[in-house]
C-alpha positions as YAML, in Angstrom:
chain: A
units: angstrom
residues:
- id: 1
  name: MET
  ca: [11.50, -1.73, 19.11]
- id: 2
  name: PRO
  ca: [11.94, -6.00, 17.17]
- id: 3
  name: MET
  ca: [11.52, -6.24, 13.52]
- id: 4
  name: SER
  ca: [11.00, -9.93, 12.15]
- id: 5
  name: GLU
  ca: [10.72, -11.14, 8.57]
- id: 6
  name: ARG
  ca: [7.96, -13.80, 8.00]
- id: 7
  name: ARG
  ca: [6.09, -15.60, 5.75]
- id: 8
  name: VAL
  ca: [2.65, -16.90, 5.12]
- id: 9
  name: LEU
  ca: [1.16, -19.06, 2.24]
- id: 10
  name: GLY
  ca: [-1.65, -17.76, 0.28]
- id: 11
  name: LEU
  ca: [-3.48, -20.02, -2.12]
- id: 12
  name: SER
  ca: [-4.09, -19.27, -6.11]
- id: 13
  name: ALA
  ca: [-5.90, -21.56, -8.68]
- id: 14
  name: LEU
  ca: [-2.30, -22.90, -9.53]
- id: 15
  name: GLY
  ca: [-1.04, -23.36, -5.76]
- id: 16
  name: PHE
  ca: [0.17, -22.01, -2.74]
- id: 17
  name: HIS
  ca: [2.39, -19.09, -3.02]
- id: 18
  name: ALA
  ca: [4.24, -17.28, -0.25]
- id: 19
  name: ILE
  ca: [3.83, -13.86, 1.13]
- id: 20
  name: ALA
  ca: [6.11, -12.12, 2.91]
- id: 21
  name: TYR
  ca: [5.63, -9.44, 5.85]
- id: 22
  name: THR
  ca: [7.51, -7.36, 7.89]
- id: 23
  name: GLN
  ca: [6.57, -7.72, 11.33]
- id: 24
  name: TRP
  ca: [7.42, -4.70, 14.07]
- id: 25
  name: GLY
  ca: [6.49, -4.58, 17.73]
- id: 26
  name: ARG
  ca: [5.20, -7.75, 20.13]
- id: 27
  name: ASP
  ca: [2.82, -10.84, 19.09]
- id: 28
  name: ASP
  ca: [1.07, -10.21, 22.45]
- id: 29
  name: ALA
  ca: [0.61, -6.35, 21.52]
- id: 30
  name: PRO
  ca: [-2.89, -5.17, 22.22]
- id: 31
  name: ARG
  ca: [-3.96, -4.13, 18.94]
- id: 32
  name: THR
  ca: [-2.66, -5.36, 15.46]
- id: 33
  name: VAL
  ca: [-2.48, -3.20, 12.38]
- id: 34
  name: VAL
  ca: [-1.53, -4.26, 9.11]
- id: 35
  name: CYS
  ca: [0.07, -1.76, 6.43]
- id: 36
  name: MET
  ca: [-0.40, -2.68, 2.63]
- id: 37
  name: HIS
  ca: [1.47, -0.93, 0.20]
- id: 38
  name: GLY
  ca: [0.61, 0.66, -3.67]
- id: 39
  name: LEU
  ca: [0.45, -1.31, -6.81]
- id: 40
  name: THR
  ca: [4.45, -1.29, -7.52]
- id: 41
  name: ARG
  ca: [5.96, -0.89, -4.24]
- id: 42
  name: ASN
  ca: [6.65, -3.11, -1.05]
- id: 43
  name: GLY
  ca: [6.11, -3.34, 2.73]
- id: 44
  name: ARG
  ca: [9.47, -1.74, 3.78]
- id: 45
  name: ASP
  ca: [7.77, 1.77, 2.83]
- id: 46
  name: PHE
  ca: [5.89, 1.55, 6.09]
- id: 47
  name: ASP
  ca: [9.45, 1.33, 8.14]
- id: 48
  name: HIS
  ca: [9.50, 5.08, 9.23]
- id: 49
  name: LEU
  ca: [5.66, 4.62, 10.36]
- id: 50
  name: ALA
  ca: [5.76, 1.10, 11.50]
- id: 51
  name: LEU
  ca: [8.61, 2.42, 14.20]
- id: 52
  name: ASP
  ca: [6.93, 5.22, 15.73]
- id: 53
  name: LEU
  ca: [3.58, 3.03, 15.89]
- id: 54
  name: ALA
  ca: [5.13, -0.19, 17.52]
- id: 55
  name: ASP
  ca: [4.99, 0.89, 21.12]
- id: 56
  name: ALA
  ca: [1.43, 0.53, 21.03]
- id: 57
  name: TYR
  ca: [0.56, -2.11, 17.52]
- id: 58
  name: ARG
  ca: [1.78, -5.17, 16.48]
- id: 59
  name: VAL
  ca: [2.30, -3.75, 12.87]
- id: 60
  name: VAL
  ca: [2.10, -6.02, 9.85]
- id: 61
  name: CYS
  ca: [3.79, -4.98, 6.63]
- id: 62
  name: PRO
  ca: [3.20, -7.29, 4.11]
- id: 63
  name: ASP
  ca: [4.95, -7.49, 0.33]
- id: 64
  name: VAL
  ca: [1.76, -8.36, -1.85]
- id: 65
  name: VAL
  ca: [2.06, -11.47, -4.06]
- id: 66
  name: GLY
  ca: [4.33, -10.12, -6.78]
- id: 67
  name: ARG
  ca: [6.33, -7.94, -4.93]
- id: 68
  name: GLY
  ca: [9.21, -7.74, -2.92]
- id: 69
  name: ARG
  ca: [10.30, -10.92, -1.06]
- id: 70
  name: SER
  ca: [6.91, -12.48, -1.99]
- id: 71
  name: ASP
  ca: [6.31, -15.56, -4.48]
- id: 72
  name: ARG
  ca: [5.50, -14.49, -7.89]
- id: 73
  name: LEU
  ca: [2.54, -15.75, -9.83]
- id: 74
  name: ALA
  ca: [3.28, -18.72, -12.37]
- id: 75
  name: ASN
  ca: [0.04, -16.87, -14.54]
- id: 76
  name: PRO
  ca: [-0.10, -13.11, -14.74]
- id: 77
  name: ASP
  ca: [-3.80, -13.40, -15.04]
- id: 78
  name: LEU
  ca: [-4.29, -14.05, -11.48]
- id: 79
  name: TYR
  ca: [-2.77, -10.85, -10.36]
- id: 80
  name: GLY
  ca: [-5.94, -8.51, -9.04]
- id: 81
  name: TYR
  ca: [-7.90, -7.70, -6.11]
- id: 82
  name: PRO
  ca: [-9.45, -11.21, -5.98]
- id: 83
  name: GLN
  ca: [-6.28, -12.85, -5.26]
- id: 84
  name: TYR
  ca: [-4.86, -9.93, -3.25]
- id: 85
  name: LEU
  ca: [-8.54, -9.82, -1.33]
- id: 86
  name: ALA
  ca: [-7.74, -13.60, -0.24]
- id: 87
  name: ASP
  ca: [-4.12, -13.37, 0.52]
- id: 88
  name: ALA
  ca: [-5.22, -10.50, 3.10]
- id: 89
  name: ALA
  ca: [-7.89, -12.74, 4.53]
- id: 90
  name: ALA
  ca: [-4.96, -15.67, 4.75]
- id: 91
  name: LEU
  ca: [-2.76, -12.91, 6.64]
- id: 92
  name: ILE
  ca: [-5.23, -12.23, 8.97]
- id: 93
  name: ALA
  ca: [-5.81, -15.38, 9.98]
- id: 94
  name: ARG
  ca: [-2.46, -16.26, 10.70]
- id: 95
  name: LEU
  ca: [-2.34, -12.98, 13.25]
- id: 96
  name: ASP
  ca: [-4.90, -14.76, 15.01]
- id: 97
  name: VAL
  ca: [-6.92, -11.54, 16.02]
- id: 98
  name: GLU
  ca: [-10.28, -10.41, 16.12]
- id: 99
  name: SER
  ca: [-10.08, -7.40, 14.18]
- id: 100
  name: VAL
  ca: [-7.13, -5.01, 12.73]
- id: 101
  name: ASP
  ca: [-6.72, -1.73, 11.85]
- id: 102
  name: TRP
  ca: [-5.85, -1.49, 8.24]
- id: 103
  name: ILE
  ca: [-3.67, 1.31, 6.50]
- id: 104
  name: GLY
  ca: [-3.16, 1.27, 2.90]
- id: 105
  name: THR
  ca: [-1.51, 3.46, 0.21]
- id: 106
  name: SER
  ca: [-3.18, 3.44, -3.04]
- id: 107
  name: MET
  ca: [-3.67, 0.00, -3.90]
- id: 108
  name: GLY
  ca: [-3.47, -1.21, -0.57]
- id: 109
  name: GLY
  ca: [-6.43, 1.38, -0.02]
- id: 110
  name: LEU
  ca: [-8.67, -0.31, -2.17]
- id: 111
  name: VAL
  ca: [-8.12, -3.70, -0.74]
- id: 112
  name: GLY
  ca: [-8.81, -2.22, 2.93]
- id: 113
  name: LEU
  ca: [-11.83, -0.16, 1.30]
- id: 114
  name: MET
  ca: [-13.06, -3.54, -0.05]
- id: 115
  name: LEU
  ca: [-12.46, -5.62, 3.06]
- id: 116
  name: ALA
  ca: [-14.12, -2.96, 4.99]
- id: 117
  name: ALA
  ca: [-17.30, -3.10, 2.56]
- id: 118
  name: GLN
  ca: [-17.63, -6.77, 3.66]
- id: 119
  name: PRO
  ca: [-20.12, -8.08, 5.96]
- id: 120
  name: LYS
  ca: [-18.45, -9.16, 9.44]
- id: 121
  name: SER
  ca: [-15.51, -7.41, 8.10]
- id: 122
  name: PRO
  ca: [-12.57, -7.45, 10.73]
- id: 123
  name: ILE
  ca: [-11.27, -3.85, 9.71]
- id: 124
  name: ARG
  ca: [-11.74, -1.57, 13.07]
- id: 125
  name: ARG
  ca: [-10.81, 1.80, 11.85]
- id: 126
  name: LEU
  ca: [-9.16, 2.20, 8.22]
- id: 127
  name: VAL
  ca: [-6.83, 4.53, 6.89]
- id: 128
  name: ILE
  ca: [-7.03, 5.35, 3.07]
- id: 129
  name: ASN
  ca: [-3.75, 6.72, 1.77]
- id: 130
  name: ASP
  ca: [-4.26, 8.76, -1.64]
- id: 131
  name: VAL
  ca: [-7.32, 7.01, -3.47]
- id: 132
  name: GLY
  ca: [-10.80, 6.35, -3.00]
- id: 133
  name: PRO
  ca: [-14.30, 4.65, -4.72]
- id: 134
  name: PHE
  ca: [-13.90, 7.29, -7.84]
- id: 135
  name: LEU
  ca: [-10.56, 6.36, -10.19]
- id: 136
  name: PRO
  ca: [-10.67, 8.69, -12.92]
- id: 137
  name: LYS
  ca: [-9.20, 7.29, -16.48]
- id: 138
  name: ALA
  ca: [-6.66, 9.87, -17.08]
- id: 139
  name: ALA
  ca: [-4.70, 8.70, -13.48]
- id: 140
  name: LEU
  ca: [-4.76, 5.17, -14.55]
- id: 141
  name: GLU
  ca: [-3.01, 5.96, -18.02]
- id: 142
  name: ARG
  ca: [-0.30, 7.78, -16.44]
- id: 143
  name: ILE
  ca: [0.04, 4.75, -14.21]
- id: 144
  name: ALA
  ca: [-0.15, 2.17, -16.98]
- id: 145
  name: GLY
  ca: [2.71, 4.57, -18.33]
- id: 146
  name: TYR
  ca: [5.39, 3.04, -16.13]
- id: 147
  name: VAL
  ca: [3.85, -0.17, -14.41]
- id: 148
  name: GLY
  ca: [4.90, -3.45, -15.88]
- id: 149
  name: LYS
  ca: [7.94, -2.41, -17.72]
- id: 150
  name: ASP
  ca: [11.11, -3.90, -16.17]
- id: 151
  name: PRO
  ca: [14.28, -1.77, -16.75]
- id: 152
  name: VAL
  ca: [17.81, -2.85, -15.52]
- id: 153
  name: PHE
  ca: [20.49, -0.35, -13.67]
- id: 154
  name: ASP
  ca: [23.74, -0.60, -13.51]
- id: 155
  name: ASP
  ca: [23.93, 0.85, -9.56]
- id: 156
  name: ILE
  ca: [21.52, 0.91, -6.77]
- id: 157
  name: ARG
  ca: [22.02, 5.27, -7.98]
- id: 158
  name: GLY
  ca: [20.45, 4.46, -11.19]
- id: 159
  name: VAL
  ca: [17.36, 2.71, -9.42]
- id: 160
  name: GLU
  ca: [17.15, 5.56, -6.95]
- id: 161
  name: ALA
  ca: [17.24, 8.04, -9.72]
- id: 162
  name: TYR
  ca: [14.52, 6.13, -11.90]
- id: 163
  name: LEU
  ca: [12.09, 6.04, -8.21]
- id: 164
  name: ARG
  ca: [12.72, 10.13, -7.77]
- id: 165
  name: LEU
  ca: [10.83, 10.38, -11.46]
- id: 166
  name: VAL
  ca: [7.93, 8.19, -11.31]
- id: 167
  name: LEU
  ca: [7.24, 8.41, -7.65]
- id: 168
  name: MET
  ca: [7.63, 12.12, -7.32]
- id: 169
  name: GLY
  ca: [4.25, 12.57, -6.22]
- id: 170
  name: PHE
  ca: [5.66, 10.73, -2.89]
- id: 171
  name: GLY
  ca: [6.92, 14.51, -1.89]
- id: 172
  name: ARG
  ca: [9.96, 16.19, -0.68]
- id: 173
  name: LEU
  ca: [11.84, 13.15, 0.34]
- id: 174
  name: SER
  ca: [15.26, 13.37, 1.90]
- id: 175
  name: ASP
  ca: [18.13, 11.46, -0.09]
- id: 176
  name: GLU
  ca: [18.23, 8.94, 2.99]
- id: 177
  name: GLU
  ca: [14.60, 8.51, 2.08]
- id: 178
  name: TRP
  ca: [14.93, 8.54, -1.35]
- id: 179
  name: ARG
  ca: [17.83, 5.60, -0.71]
- id: 180
  name: HIS
  ca: [15.57, 4.02, 1.31]
- id: 181
  name: MET
  ca: [12.73, 3.39, -1.26]
- id: 182
  name: ALA
  ca: [15.71, 2.22, -3.68]
- id: 183
  name: GLU
  ca: [17.18, -0.27, -1.61]
- id: 184
  name: HIS
  ca: [14.27, -2.43, -0.55]
- id: 185
  name: GLY
  ca: [12.58, -1.85, -4.05]
- id: 186
  name: ALA
  ca: [15.22, -3.77, -6.34]
- id: 187
  name: ARG
  ca: [16.57, -6.75, -6.90]
- id: 188
  name: ARG
  ca: [20.11, -7.67, -7.81]
- id: 189
  name: LEU
  ca: [20.56, -9.54, -10.98]
- id: 190
  name: PRO
  ca: [22.78, -12.44, -11.52]
- id: 191
  name: ASP
  ca: [25.19, -10.33, -13.41]
- id: 192
  name: GLY
  ca: [25.20, -7.66, -10.56]
- id: 193
  name: ARG
  ca: [22.72, -5.10, -11.90]
- id: 194
  name: PHE
  ca: [19.56, -4.34, -10.43]
- id: 195
  name: ALA
  ca: [16.19, -4.65, -11.56]
- id: 196
  name: LEU
  ca: [12.85, -3.45, -9.74]
- id: 197
  name: ALA
  ca: [11.57, -5.65, -7.22]
- id: 198
  name: TYR
  ca: [8.21, -6.13, -8.43]
- id: 199
  name: ASP
  ca: [6.98, -8.88, -11.23]
- id: 200
  name: PRO
  ca: [6.34, -7.05, -14.83]
- id: 201
  name: GLY
  ca: [3.06, -9.53, -14.85]
- id: 202
  name: ILE
  ca: [1.39, -7.40, -12.60]
- id: 203
  name: GLY
  ca: [0.92, -4.42, -15.05]
- id: 204
  name: LYS
  ca: [-0.88, -6.78, -17.28]
- id: 205
  name: ALA
  ca: [-4.15, -5.72, -15.20]
- id: 206
  name: PHE
  ca: [-3.79, -2.43, -17.13]
- id: 207
  name: THR
  ca: [-3.22, -3.61, -20.59]
- id: 208
  name: ALA
  ca: [-6.07, -6.49, -20.77]
- id: 209
  name: GLN
  ca: [-8.95, -4.29, -21.73]
- id: 210
  name: PRO
  ca: [-9.23, -0.29, -22.29]
- id: 211
  name: LEU
  ca: [-9.04, 1.66, -19.24]
- id: 212
  name: ALA
  ca: [-12.01, 3.48, -18.16]
- id: 213
  name: ASP
  ca: [-13.04, 5.53, -15.20]
- id: 214
  name: VAL
  ca: [-13.64, 3.33, -12.07]
- id: 215
  name: ASP
  ca: [-16.78, 3.25, -9.59]
- id: 216
  name: LEU
  ca: [-16.77, 1.91, -6.32]
- id: 217
  name: TRP
  ca: [-19.20, 3.66, -4.77]
- id: 218
  name: PRO
  ca: [-21.72, 1.12, -3.79]
- id: 219
  name: LEU
  ca: [-18.82, -0.52, -1.74]
- id: 220
  name: TRP
  ca: [-17.80, 3.06, -0.08]
- id: 221
  name: ASP
  ca: [-21.31, 3.17, 1.35]
- id: 222
  name: ARG
  ca: [-21.26, -0.14, 2.76]
- id: 223
  name: ILE
  ca: [-18.32, 0.79, 4.96]
- id: 224
  name: THR
  ca: [-19.31, 1.34, 8.97]
- id: 225
  name: CYS
  ca: [-15.87, 1.39, 10.61]
- id: 226
  name: PRO
  ca: [-14.02, 4.93, 11.22]
- id: 227
  name: VAL
  ca: [-12.16, 5.65, 8.13]
- id: 228
  name: LEU
  ca: [-9.11, 8.37, 7.67]
- id: 229
  name: VAL
  ca: [-8.49, 9.61, 4.48]
- id: 230
  name: LEU
  ca: [-5.41, 11.46, 3.27]
- id: 231
  name: ARG
  ca: [-4.92, 13.31, -0.02]
- id: 232
  name: GLY
  ca: [-1.61, 14.43, -1.65]
- id: 233
  name: ALA
  ca: [-2.92, 18.28, -2.47]
- id: 234
  name: ASP
  ca: [-1.57, 17.69, -6.38]
- id: 235
  name: SER
  ca: [-2.71, 13.99, -6.46]
- id: 236
  name: ASP
  ca: [-4.23, 12.99, -9.77]
- id: 237
  name: LEU
  ca: [-5.50, 9.37, -8.76]
- id: 238
  name: LEU
  ca: [-7.80, 10.98, -5.49]
- id: 239
  name: LEU
  ca: [-9.75, 14.28, -7.21]
- id: 240
  name: PRO
  ca: [-10.34, 16.80, -4.69]
- id: 241
  name: GLU
  ca: [-14.10, 16.35, -5.26]
- id: 242
  name: THR
  ca: [-13.87, 12.53, -4.85]
- id: 243
  name: ALA
  ca: [-12.30, 13.27, -1.33]
- id: 244
  name: VAL
  ca: [-14.81, 15.70, 0.03]
- id: 245
  name: GLU
  ca: [-17.70, 13.25, -1.47]
- id: 246
  name: MET
  ca: [-15.70, 10.69, 1.22]
- id: 247
  name: THR
  ca: [-16.52, 12.84, 4.03]
- id: 248
  name: ARG
  ca: [-20.04, 13.23, 3.18]
- id: 249
  name: ARG
  ca: [-21.82, 9.68, 2.53]
- id: 250
  name: GLY
  ca: [-20.67, 6.21, 3.44]
- id: 251
  name: PRO
  ca: [-18.65, 6.14, 6.65]
- id: 252
  name: LYS
  ca: [-18.38, 9.85, 6.17]
- id: 253
  name: ALA
  ca: [-14.68, 9.62, 6.56]
- id: 254
  name: ARG
  ca: [-12.30, 13.01, 8.00]
- id: 255
  name: LEU
  ca: [-9.80, 13.78, 5.57]
- id: 256
  name: VAL
  ca: [-6.05, 15.41, 5.83]
- id: 257
  name: GLU
  ca: [-4.77, 16.96, 2.69]
- id: 258
  name: VAL
  ca: [-1.43, 16.98, 2.40]
- id: 259
  name: PRO
  ca: [0.70, 19.80, 0.93]
- id: 260
  name: HIS
  ca: [3.65, 18.95, -1.55]
- id: 261
  name: CYS
  ca: [2.32, 15.65, -2.57]
- id: 262
  name: GLY
  ca: [1.33, 14.38, -5.55]
- id: 263
  name: HIS
  ca: [-0.10, 10.47, -5.58]
- id: 264
  name: ALA
  ca: [0.74, 9.43, -2.64]
- id: 265
  name: PRO
  ca: [2.04, 10.94, 0.15]
- id: 266
  name: SER
  ca: [5.03, 8.39, 1.74]
- id: 267
  name: LEU
  ca: [3.68, 8.41, 4.93]
- id: 268
  name: MET
  ca: [7.45, 8.96, 6.23]
- id: 269
  name: LYS
  ca: [6.97, 12.31, 7.40]
- id: 270
  name: PRO
  ca: [6.54, 13.16, 11.00]
- id: 271
  name: GLU
  ca: [3.09, 15.08, 10.69]
- id: 272
  name: GLN
  ca: [1.76, 12.67, 8.31]
- id: 273
  name: ILE
  ca: [2.61, 9.70, 10.87]
- id: 274
  name: ALA
  ca: [1.21, 12.28, 13.37]
- id: 275
  name: ALA
  ca: [-2.24, 12.01, 11.71]
- id: 276
  name: VAL
  ca: [-2.31, 8.43, 11.32]
- id: 277
  name: ARG
  ca: [-1.36, 7.89, 14.65]
- id: 278
  name: GLY
  ca: [-3.33, 10.13, 16.19]
- id: 279
  name: PHE
  ca: [-6.29, 8.78, 14.26]
- id: 280
  name: LEU
  ca: [-5.71, 4.77, 15.38]
- id: 281
  name: LEU
  ca: [-5.29, 5.44, 18.71]
- id: 282
  name: GLU
  ca: [-8.50, 7.46, 19.80]
- id: 283
  name: ARG
  ca: [-10.70, 6.41, 22.25]
...
């Protein structure tokens, strides 16, 4: 399937910034799906899923501003959901379609939730991967323990070892899958060493004020499109009771629990990909 690297401009209070995205499939595909990654990751996390979907979809996988190949913001105070939503709207406009399906892991799932809750939303079907309208303080504190740090590694093996530790919730990945995440989740420094491929400034949101539980239920209750929720069986961010409540109110989501995963399922495994594909292609 054809794969290309593209860019679109987003706008912040300080001017324009480039948002890089990977596109799989044909421009004239009958459907378009946007896949948005988690807090510290990038669009190449979806390569396995995108390759599977590209026979039926144009699959668009952006690097959220401050991550991957996208520009960084000069003022880290601007990293946050208002900016991410504005950039998502710019990307959808670039795609020139009336509606899109949305797959979001963690932060990307929250962006999808917020978009789907808006009047006249272009979101047709929504897949939320291991996040929900209630975010417990304890899980946010765990994330705050590593996000925003700027470790340096001698080689790509060091990056991989680090990711295996902080992202162990992704599940039982193969050596090849971990290496894929490391190669696309690192940037080479001028001295030949490696750093993570995100702006440490994205962590400022976790230190700007004391962390507390986050309640987004009013937004959830406004969603009307079909929703699939994936939950890692050992997740600390999407609690079991939250996931069940998501099936009972608002869009009354379909829930699939993924064994041997915490936060968040990688969407690299065949059974996870099959669950997403089956939901998106339902008539």
